[in-house]
PDB file of C-alpha atoms in Angstrom:
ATOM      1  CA  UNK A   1     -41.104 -17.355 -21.400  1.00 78.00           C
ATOM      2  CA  UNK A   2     -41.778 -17.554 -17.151  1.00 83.00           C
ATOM      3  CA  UNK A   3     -39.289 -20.219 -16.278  1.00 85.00           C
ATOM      4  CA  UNK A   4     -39.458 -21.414 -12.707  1.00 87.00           C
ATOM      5  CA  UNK A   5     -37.963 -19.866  -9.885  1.00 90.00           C
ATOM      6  CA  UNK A   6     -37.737 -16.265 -11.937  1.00 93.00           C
ATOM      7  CA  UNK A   7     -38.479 -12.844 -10.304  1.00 95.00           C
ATOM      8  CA  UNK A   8     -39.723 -10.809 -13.162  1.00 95.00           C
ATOM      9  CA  UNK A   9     -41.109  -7.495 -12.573  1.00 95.00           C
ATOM     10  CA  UNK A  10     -43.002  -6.116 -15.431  1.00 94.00           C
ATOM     11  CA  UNK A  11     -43.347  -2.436 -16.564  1.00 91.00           C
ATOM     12  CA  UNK A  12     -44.243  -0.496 -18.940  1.00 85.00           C
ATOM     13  CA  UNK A  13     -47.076   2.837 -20.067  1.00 81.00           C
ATOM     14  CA  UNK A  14     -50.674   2.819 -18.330  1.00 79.00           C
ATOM     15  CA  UNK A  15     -52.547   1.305 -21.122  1.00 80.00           C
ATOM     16  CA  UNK A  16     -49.960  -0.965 -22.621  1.00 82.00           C
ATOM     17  CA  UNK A  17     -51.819  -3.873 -21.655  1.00 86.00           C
ATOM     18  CA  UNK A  18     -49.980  -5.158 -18.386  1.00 90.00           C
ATOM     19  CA  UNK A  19     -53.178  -6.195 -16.786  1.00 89.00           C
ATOM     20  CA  UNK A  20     -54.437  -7.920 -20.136  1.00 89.00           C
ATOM     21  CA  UNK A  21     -51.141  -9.939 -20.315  1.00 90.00           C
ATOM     22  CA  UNK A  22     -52.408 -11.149 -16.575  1.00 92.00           C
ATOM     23  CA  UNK A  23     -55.803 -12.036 -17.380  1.00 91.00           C
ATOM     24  CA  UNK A  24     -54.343 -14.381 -20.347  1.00 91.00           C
ATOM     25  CA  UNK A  25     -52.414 -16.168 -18.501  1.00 92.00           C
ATOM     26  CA  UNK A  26     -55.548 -16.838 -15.819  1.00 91.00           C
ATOM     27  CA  UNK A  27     -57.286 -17.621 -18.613  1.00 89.00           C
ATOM     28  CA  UNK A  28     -60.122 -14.959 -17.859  1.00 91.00           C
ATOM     29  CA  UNK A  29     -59.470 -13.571 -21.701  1.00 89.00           C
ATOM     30  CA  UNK A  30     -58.633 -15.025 -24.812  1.00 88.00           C
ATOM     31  CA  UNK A  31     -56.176 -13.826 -27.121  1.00 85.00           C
ATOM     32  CA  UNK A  32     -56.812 -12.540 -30.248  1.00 85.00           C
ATOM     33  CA  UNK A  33     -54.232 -14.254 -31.923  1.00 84.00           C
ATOM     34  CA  UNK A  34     -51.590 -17.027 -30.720  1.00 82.00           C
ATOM     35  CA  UNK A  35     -51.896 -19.057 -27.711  1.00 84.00           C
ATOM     36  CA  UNK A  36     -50.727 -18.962 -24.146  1.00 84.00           C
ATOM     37  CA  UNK A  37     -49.058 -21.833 -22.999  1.00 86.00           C
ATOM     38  CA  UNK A  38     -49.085 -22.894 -19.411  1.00 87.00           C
ATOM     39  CA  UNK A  39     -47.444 -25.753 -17.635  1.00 85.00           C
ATOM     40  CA  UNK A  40     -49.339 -28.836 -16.516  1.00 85.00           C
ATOM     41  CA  UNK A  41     -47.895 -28.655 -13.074  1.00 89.00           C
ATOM     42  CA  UNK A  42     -48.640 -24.818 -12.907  1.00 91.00           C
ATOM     43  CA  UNK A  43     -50.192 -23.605  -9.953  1.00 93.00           C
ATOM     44  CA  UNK A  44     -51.054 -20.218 -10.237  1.00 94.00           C
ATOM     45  CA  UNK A  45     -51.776 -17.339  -6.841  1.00 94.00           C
ATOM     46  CA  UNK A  46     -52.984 -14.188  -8.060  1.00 94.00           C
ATOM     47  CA  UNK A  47     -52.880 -10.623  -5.620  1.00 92.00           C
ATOM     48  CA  UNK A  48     -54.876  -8.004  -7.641  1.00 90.00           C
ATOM     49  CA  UNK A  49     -54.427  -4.841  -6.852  1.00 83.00           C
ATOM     50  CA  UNK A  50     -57.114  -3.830  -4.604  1.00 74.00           C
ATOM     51  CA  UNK A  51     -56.798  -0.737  -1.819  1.00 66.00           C
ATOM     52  CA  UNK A  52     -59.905  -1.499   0.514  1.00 71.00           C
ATOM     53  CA  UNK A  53     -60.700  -4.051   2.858  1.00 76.00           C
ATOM     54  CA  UNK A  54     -63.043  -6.713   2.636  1.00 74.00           C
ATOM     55  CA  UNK A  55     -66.228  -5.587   4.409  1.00 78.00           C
ATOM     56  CA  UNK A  56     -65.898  -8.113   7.034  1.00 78.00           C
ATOM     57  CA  UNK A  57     -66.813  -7.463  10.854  1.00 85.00           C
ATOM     58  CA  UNK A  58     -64.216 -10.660  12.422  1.00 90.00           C
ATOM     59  CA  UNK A  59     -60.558  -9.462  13.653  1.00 93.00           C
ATOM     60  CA  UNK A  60     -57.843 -10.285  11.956  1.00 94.00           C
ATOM     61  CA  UNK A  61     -57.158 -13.493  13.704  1.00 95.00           C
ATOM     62  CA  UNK A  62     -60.475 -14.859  13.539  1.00 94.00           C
ATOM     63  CA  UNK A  63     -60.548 -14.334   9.280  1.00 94.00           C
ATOM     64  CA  UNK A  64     -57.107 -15.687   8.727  1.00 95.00           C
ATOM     65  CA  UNK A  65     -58.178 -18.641  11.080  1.00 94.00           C
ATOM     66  CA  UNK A  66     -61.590 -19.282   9.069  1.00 93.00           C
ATOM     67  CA  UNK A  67     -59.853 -18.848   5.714  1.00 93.00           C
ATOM     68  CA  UNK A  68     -56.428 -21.166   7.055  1.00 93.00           C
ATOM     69  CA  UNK A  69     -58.113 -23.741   9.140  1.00 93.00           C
ATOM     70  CA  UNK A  70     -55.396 -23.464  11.714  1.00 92.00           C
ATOM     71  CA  UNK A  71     -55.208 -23.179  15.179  1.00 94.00           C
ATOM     72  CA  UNK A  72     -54.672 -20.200  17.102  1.00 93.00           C
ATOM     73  CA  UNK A  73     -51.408 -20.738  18.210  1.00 92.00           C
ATOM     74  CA  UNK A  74     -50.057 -21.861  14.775  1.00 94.00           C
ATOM     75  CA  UNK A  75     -52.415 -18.835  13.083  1.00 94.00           C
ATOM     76  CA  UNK A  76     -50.599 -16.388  15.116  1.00 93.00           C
ATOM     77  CA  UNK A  77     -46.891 -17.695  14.557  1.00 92.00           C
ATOM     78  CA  UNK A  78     -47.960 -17.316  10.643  1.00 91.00           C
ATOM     79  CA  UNK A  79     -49.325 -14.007  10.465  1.00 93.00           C
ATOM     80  CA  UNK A  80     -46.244 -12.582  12.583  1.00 91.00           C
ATOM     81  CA  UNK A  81     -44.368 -12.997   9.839  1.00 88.00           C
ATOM     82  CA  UNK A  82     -46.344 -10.740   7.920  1.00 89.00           C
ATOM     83  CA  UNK A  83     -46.205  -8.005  11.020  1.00 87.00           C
ATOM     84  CA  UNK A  84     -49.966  -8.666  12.462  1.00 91.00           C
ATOM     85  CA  UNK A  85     -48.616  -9.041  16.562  1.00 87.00           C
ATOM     86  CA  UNK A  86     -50.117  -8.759  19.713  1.00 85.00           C
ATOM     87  CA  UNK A  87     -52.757  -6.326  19.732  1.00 87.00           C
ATOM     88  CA  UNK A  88     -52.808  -6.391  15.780  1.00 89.00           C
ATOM     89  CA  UNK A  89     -54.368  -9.421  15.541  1.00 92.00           C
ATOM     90  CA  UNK A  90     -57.491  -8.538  17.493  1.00 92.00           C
ATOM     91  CA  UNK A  91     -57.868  -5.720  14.202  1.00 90.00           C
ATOM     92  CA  UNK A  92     -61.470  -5.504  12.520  1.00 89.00           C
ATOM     93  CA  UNK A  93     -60.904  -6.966   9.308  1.00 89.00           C
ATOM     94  CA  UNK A  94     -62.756  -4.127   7.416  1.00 86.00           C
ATOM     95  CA  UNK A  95     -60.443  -1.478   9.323  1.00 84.00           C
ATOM     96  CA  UNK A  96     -57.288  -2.575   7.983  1.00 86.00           C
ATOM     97  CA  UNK A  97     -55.397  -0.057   6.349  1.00 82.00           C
ATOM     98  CA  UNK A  98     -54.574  -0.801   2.454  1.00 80.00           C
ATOM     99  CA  UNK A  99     -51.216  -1.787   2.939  1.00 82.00           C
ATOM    100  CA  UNK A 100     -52.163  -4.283   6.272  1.00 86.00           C
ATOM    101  CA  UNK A 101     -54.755  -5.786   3.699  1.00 88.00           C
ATOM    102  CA  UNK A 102     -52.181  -6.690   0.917  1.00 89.00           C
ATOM    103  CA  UNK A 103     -50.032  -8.124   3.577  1.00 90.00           C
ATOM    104  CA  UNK A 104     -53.084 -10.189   5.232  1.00 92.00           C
ATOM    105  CA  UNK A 105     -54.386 -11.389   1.428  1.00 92.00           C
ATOM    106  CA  UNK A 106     -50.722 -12.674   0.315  1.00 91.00           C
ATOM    107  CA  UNK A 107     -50.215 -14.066   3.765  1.00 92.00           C
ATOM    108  CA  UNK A 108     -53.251 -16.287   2.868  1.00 93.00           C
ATOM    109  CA  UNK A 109     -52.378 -16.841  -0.478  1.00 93.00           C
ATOM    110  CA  UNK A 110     -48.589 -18.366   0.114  1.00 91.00           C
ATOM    111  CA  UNK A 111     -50.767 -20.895   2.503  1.00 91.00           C
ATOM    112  CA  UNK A 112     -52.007 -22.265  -0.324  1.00 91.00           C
ATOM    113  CA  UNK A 113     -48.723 -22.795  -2.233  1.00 91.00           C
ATOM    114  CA  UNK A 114     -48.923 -22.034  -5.628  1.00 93.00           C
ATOM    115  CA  UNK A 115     -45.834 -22.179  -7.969  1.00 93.00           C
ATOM    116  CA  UNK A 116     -46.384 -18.994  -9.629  1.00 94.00           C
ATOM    117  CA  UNK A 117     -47.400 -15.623  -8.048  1.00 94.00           C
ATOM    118  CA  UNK A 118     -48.908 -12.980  -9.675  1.00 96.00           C
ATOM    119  CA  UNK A 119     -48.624  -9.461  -8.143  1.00 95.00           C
ATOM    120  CA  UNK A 120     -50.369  -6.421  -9.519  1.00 92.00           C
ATOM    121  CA  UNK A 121     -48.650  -3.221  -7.900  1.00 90.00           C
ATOM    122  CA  UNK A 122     -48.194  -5.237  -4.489  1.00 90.00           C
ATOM    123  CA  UNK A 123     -46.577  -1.919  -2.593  1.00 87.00           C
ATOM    124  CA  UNK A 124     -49.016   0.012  -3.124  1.00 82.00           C
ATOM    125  CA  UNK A 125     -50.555   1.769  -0.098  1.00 76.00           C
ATOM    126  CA  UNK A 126     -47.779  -0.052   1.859  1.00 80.00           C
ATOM    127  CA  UNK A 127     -45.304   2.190   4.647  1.00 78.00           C
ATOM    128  CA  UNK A 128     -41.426   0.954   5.148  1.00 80.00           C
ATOM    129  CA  UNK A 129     -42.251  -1.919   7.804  1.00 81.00           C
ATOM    130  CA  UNK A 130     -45.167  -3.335   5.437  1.00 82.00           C
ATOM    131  CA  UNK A 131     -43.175  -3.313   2.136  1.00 85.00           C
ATOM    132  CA  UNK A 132     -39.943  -4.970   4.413  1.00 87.00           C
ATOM    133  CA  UNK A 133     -42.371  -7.571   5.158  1.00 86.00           C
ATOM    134  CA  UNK A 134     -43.727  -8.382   1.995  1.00 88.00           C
ATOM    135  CA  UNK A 135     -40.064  -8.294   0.836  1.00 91.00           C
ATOM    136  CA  UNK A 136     -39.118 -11.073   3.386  1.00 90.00           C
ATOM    137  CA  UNK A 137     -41.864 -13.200   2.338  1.00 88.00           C
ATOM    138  CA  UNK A 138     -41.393 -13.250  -1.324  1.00 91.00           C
ATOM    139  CA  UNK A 139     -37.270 -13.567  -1.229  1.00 91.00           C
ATOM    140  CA  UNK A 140     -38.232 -16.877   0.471  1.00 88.00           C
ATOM    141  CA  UNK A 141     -41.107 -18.017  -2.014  1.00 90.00           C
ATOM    142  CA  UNK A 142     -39.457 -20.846  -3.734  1.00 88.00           C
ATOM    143  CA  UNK A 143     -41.811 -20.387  -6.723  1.00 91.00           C
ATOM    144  CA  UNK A 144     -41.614 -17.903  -9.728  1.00 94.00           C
ATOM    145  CA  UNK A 145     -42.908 -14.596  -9.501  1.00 95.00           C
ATOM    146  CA  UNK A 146     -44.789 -12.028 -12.004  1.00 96.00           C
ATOM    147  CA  UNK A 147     -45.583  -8.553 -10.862  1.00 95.00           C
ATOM    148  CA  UNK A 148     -46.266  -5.428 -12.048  1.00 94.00           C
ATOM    149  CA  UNK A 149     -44.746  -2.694 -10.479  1.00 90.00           C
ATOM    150  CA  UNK A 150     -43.561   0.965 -10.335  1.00 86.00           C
ATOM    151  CA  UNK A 151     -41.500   0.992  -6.917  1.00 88.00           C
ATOM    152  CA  UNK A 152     -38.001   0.839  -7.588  1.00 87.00           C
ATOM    153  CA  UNK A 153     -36.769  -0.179  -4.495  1.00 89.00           C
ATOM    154  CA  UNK A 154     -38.891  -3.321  -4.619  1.00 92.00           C
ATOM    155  CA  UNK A 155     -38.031  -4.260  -8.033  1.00 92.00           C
ATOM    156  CA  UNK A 156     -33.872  -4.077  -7.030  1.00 92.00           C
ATOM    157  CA  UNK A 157     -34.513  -6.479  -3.560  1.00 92.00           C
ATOM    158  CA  UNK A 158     -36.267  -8.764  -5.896  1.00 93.00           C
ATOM    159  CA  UNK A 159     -36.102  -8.861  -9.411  1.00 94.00           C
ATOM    160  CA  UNK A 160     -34.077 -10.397 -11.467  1.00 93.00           C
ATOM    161  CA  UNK A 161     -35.112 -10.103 -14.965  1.00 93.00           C
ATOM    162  CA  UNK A 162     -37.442  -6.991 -15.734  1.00 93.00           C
ATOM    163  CA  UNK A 163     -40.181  -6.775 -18.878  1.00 93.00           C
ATOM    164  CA  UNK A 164     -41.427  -4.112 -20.526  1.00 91.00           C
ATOM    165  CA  UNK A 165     -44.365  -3.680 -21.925  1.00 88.00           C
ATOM    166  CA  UNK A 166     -45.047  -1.070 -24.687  1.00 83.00           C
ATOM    167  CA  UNK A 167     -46.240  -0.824 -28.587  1.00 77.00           C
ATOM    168  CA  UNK A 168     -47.510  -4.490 -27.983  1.00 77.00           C
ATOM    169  CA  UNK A 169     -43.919  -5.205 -27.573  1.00 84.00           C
ATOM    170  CA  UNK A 170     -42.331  -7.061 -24.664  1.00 86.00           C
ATOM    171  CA  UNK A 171     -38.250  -6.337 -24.404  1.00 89.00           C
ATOM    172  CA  UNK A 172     -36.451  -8.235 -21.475  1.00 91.00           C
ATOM    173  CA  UNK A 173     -33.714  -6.764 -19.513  1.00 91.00           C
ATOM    174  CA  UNK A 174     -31.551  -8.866 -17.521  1.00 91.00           C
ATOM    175  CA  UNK A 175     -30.878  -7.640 -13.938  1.00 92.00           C
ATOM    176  CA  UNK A 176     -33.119  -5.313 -11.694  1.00 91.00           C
ATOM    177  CA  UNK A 177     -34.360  -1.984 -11.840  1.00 89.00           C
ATOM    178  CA  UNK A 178     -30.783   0.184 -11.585  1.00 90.00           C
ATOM    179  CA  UNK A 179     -29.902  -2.645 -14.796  1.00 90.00           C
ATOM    180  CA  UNK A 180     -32.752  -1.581 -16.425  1.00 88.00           C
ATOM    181  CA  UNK A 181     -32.500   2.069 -16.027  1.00 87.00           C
ATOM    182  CA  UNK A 182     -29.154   2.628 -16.868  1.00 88.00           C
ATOM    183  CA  UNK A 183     -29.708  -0.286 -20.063  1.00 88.00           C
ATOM    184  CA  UNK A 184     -32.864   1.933 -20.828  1.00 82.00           C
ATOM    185  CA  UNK A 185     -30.931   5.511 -20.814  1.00 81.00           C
ATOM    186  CA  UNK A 186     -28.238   3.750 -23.140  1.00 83.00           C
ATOM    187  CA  UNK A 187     -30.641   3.045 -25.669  1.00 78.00           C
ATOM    188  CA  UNK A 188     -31.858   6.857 -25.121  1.00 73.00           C
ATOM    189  CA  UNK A 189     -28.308   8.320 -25.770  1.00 74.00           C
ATOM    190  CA  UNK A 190     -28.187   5.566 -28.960  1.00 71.00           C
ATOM    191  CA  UNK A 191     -31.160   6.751 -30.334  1.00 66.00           C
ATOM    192  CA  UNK A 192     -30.548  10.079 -30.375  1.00 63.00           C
ATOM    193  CA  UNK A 193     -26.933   9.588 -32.536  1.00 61.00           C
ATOM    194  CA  UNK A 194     -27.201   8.940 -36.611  1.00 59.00           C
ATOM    195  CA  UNK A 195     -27.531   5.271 -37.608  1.00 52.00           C
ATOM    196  CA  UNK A 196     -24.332   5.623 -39.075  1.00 51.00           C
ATOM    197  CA  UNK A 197     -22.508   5.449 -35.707  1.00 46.00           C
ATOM    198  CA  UNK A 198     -24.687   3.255 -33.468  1.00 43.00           C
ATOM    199  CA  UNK A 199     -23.291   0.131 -31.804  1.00 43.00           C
ATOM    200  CA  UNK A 200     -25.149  -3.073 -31.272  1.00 43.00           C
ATOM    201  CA  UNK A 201     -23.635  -3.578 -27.331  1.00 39.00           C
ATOM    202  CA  UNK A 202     -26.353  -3.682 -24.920  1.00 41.00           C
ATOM    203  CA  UNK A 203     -27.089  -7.315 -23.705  1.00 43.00           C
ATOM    204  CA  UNK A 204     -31.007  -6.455 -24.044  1.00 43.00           C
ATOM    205  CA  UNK A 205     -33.141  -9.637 -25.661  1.00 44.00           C
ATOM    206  CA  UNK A 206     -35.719  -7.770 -27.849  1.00 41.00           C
ATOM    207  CA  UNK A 207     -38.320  -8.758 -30.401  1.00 44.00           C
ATOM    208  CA  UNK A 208     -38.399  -7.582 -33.881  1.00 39.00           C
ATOM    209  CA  UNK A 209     -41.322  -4.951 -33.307  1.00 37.00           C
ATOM    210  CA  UNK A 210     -38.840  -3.435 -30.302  1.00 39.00           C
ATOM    211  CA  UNK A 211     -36.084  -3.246 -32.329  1.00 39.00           C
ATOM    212  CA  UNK A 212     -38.201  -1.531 -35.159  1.00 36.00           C
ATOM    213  CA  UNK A 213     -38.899   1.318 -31.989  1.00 35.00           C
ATOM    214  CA  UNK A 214     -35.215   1.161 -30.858  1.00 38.00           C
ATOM    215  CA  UNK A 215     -33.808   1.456 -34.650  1.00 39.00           C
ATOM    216  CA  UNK A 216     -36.190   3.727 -35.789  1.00 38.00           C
ATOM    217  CA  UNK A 217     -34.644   7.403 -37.308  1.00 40.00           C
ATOM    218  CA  UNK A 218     -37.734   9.238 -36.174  1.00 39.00           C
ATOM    219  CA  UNK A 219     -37.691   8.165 -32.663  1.00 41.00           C
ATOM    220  CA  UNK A 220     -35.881  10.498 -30.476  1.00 46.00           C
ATOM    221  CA  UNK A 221     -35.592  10.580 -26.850  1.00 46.00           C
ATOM    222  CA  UNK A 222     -37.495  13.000 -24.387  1.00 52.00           C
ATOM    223  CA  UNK A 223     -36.175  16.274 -23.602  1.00 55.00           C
ATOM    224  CA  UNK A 224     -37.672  15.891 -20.111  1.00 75.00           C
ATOM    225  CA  UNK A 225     -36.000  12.843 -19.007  1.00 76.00           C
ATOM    226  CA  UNK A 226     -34.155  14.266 -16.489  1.00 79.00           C
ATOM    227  CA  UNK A 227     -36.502  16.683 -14.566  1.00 84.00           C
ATOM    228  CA  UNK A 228     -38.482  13.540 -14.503  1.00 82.00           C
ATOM    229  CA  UNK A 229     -35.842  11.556 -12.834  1.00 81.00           C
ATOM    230  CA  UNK A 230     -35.620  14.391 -10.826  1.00 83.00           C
ATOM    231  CA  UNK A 231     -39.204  14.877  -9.777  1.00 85.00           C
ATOM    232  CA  UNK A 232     -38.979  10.819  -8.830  1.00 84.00           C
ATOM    233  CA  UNK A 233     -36.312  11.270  -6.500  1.00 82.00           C
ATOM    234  CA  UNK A 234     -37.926  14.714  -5.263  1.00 85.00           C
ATOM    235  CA  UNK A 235     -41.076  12.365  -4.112  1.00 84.00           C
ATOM    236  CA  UNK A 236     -39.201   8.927  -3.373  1.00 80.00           C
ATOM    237  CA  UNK A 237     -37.524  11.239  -0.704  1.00 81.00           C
ATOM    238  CA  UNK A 238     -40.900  12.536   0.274  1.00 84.00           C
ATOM    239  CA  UNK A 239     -42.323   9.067   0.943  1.00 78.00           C
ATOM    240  CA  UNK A 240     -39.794   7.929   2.884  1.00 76.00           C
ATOM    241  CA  UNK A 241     -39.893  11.034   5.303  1.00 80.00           C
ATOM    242  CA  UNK A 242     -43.405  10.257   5.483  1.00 79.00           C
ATOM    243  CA  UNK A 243     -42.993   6.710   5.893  1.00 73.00           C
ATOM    244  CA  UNK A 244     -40.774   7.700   8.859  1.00 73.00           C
ATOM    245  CA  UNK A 245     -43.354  10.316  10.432  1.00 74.00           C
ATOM    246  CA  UNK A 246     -46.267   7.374  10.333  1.00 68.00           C
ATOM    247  CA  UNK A 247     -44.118   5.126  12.336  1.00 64.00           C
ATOM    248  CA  UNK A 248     -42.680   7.285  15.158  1.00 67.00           C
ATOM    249  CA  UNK A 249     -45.811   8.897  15.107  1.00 65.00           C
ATOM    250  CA  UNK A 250     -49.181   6.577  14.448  1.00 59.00           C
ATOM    251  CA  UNK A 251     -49.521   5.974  18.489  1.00 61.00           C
ATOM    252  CA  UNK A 252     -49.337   9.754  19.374  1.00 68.00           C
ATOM    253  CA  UNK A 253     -51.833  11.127  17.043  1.00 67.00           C
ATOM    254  CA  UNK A 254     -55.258  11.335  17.054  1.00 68.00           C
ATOM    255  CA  UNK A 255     -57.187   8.729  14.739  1.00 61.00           C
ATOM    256  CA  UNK A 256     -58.483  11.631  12.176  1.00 69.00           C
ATOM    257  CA  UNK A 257     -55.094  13.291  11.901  1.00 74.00           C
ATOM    258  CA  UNK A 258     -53.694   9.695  11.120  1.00 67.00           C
ATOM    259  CA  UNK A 259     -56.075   8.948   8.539  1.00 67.00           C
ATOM    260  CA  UNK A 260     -55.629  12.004   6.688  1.00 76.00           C
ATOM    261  CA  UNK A 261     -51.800  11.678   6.797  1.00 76.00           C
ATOM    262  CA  UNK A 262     -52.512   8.586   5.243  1.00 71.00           C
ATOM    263  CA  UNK A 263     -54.383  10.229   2.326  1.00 74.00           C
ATOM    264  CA  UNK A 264     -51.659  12.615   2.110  1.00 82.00           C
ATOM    265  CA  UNK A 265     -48.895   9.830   1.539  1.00 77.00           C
ATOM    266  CA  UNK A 266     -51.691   7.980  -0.831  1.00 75.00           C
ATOM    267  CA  UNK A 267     -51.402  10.958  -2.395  1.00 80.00           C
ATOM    268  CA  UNK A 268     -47.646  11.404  -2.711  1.00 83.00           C
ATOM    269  CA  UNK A 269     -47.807   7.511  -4.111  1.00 78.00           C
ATOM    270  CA  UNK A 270     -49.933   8.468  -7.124  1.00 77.00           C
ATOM    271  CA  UNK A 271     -47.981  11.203  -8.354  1.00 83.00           C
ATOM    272  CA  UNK A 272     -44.855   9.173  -8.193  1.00 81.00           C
ATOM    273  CA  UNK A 273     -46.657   6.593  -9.962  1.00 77.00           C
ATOM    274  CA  UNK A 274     -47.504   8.934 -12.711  1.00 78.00           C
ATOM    275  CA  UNK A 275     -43.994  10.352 -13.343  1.00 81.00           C
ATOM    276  CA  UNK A 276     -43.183   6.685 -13.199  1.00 75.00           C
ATOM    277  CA  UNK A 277     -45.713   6.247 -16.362  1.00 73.00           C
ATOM    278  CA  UNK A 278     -44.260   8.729 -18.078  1.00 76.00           C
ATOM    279  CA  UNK A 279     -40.921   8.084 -17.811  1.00 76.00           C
ATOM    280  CA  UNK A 280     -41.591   4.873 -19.309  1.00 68.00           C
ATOM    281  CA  UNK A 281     -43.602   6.755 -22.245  1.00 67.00           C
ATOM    282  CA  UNK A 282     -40.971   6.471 -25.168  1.00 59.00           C
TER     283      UNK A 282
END
């Protein structure tokens, strides 16, 4: 249950159905089986995932104030707070990189105040500067929150409840990511001990089917789990130093050089995302 005002980040194996479990509540699928209940008074905002820019020839300034219907003065005040100043403003639209276009798409979609956000891998594409920003404006959204997501530092600033997704079960962990990690490798070091000596002491709300997985004799943890935490760390470490490179640097270099350093760290982002996957995998 979404109750309002939560900040639930939800996880879980590509393929789980995380994206499915968005499009019921939109309504754009059916179930197969039980219902989906929203509120009358629900307003829902929805930022899919989505890495290009909108093939649109105005500046940034001029779209915003088309989409808005505000004034320049007021236009510009709102879209500093989502780090379009000055000469950023004046940006084509369609040259935006994919981290400036998240930031421009929720800045437009807080305008129109929903109650509950949904978020599909928000950080994505995003340096340090874009994902502070993006952090500032949804610690002050008032609403409740739903998003998918892989980036651990996110999911700590914000989250306070995380779900995952997996075997078309849904467990709830209370706390953010460091709660759920730690919770998660407890569960690891329970499974792998006979049944005989296992404790029931982890304040983790599960279904039946997930405690079926959790219980289960057969199920034991991954060998791998922690070369994988390893390799995460390895490339969260990477990121940042790129991070840091792109924003001492992205005035001194050439515009080729910069886009392929962008590719690079694009790059970087989708391995970590995979280990991510798989360190989810049970």
């Amino acid at each position: 249950m979404l109750l309002y005002g939560e900040k639930i980040m939800l996880l879980g194996p590509n393929g789980t159905g995380k994206t499915t479990l968005f499009k019921l509540i939109l309504g754009t699928e059916a179930p197969d089986s039980g219902t989906i209940d929203i509120g009358a008074r629900v307003d829902i905002g929805y930022l899919a995932q989505q890495q290009y820019p909108a093939d649109d020839k105005k500046n940034v300034l001029a779209y915003f104030r088309e989409a808005a219907g505000m004034e320049e003065g007021e236009a510009r005040s709102h879209l500093a707070r989502y780090l379009f100043t000055q000469g950023d403003v004046f940006k084509s639209v369609s040259q935006l990189s994919g981290g400036e276009w998240t930031r421009l798409r929720l800045a437009l979609l807080i305008l129109k105040k929903p109650n509950l956000l949904l978020l599909d891998e928000p950080t994505n594409h995003m340096d340090i500067a874009s994902r502070e920003a993006l952090e500032d404006a949804l610690e002050d959204f008032p609403g409740t929150i739903l998003a998918i997501s892989h980036d651990r530092y996110f999911i700590n600033r914000l989250a306070n409840k995380v779900w995952e997704l997996d075997r078309a079960a849904l467990t709830v962990y209370l706390g953010a990511y460091d709660d759920y990690a730690e919770k998660r490798k407890q569960l690891r070091t329970e499974e792998s001990q006979p049944l005989a000596v296992k404790k029931e002491a982890y304040p983790v709300k599960r279904n039946q089917a997930a405690d079926h997985y959790a219980h289960s004799p057969s199920k034991q943890p991954k060998p791998n789990t922690e070369k994988l935490e390893q390799q995460i760390s390895q490339l969260e470490a990477r990121l940042a130093e790129m991070d840091m490179e792109l924003n001492e640097k992205s005035e001194q270099i050439g515009v080729d050089e910069l886009a392929q350093r962008w590719r690079e760290r694009e790059q970087v982002q989708e391995q970590l995302n995979d280990i991510y996957t798989k360190w989810m995998e049970p």
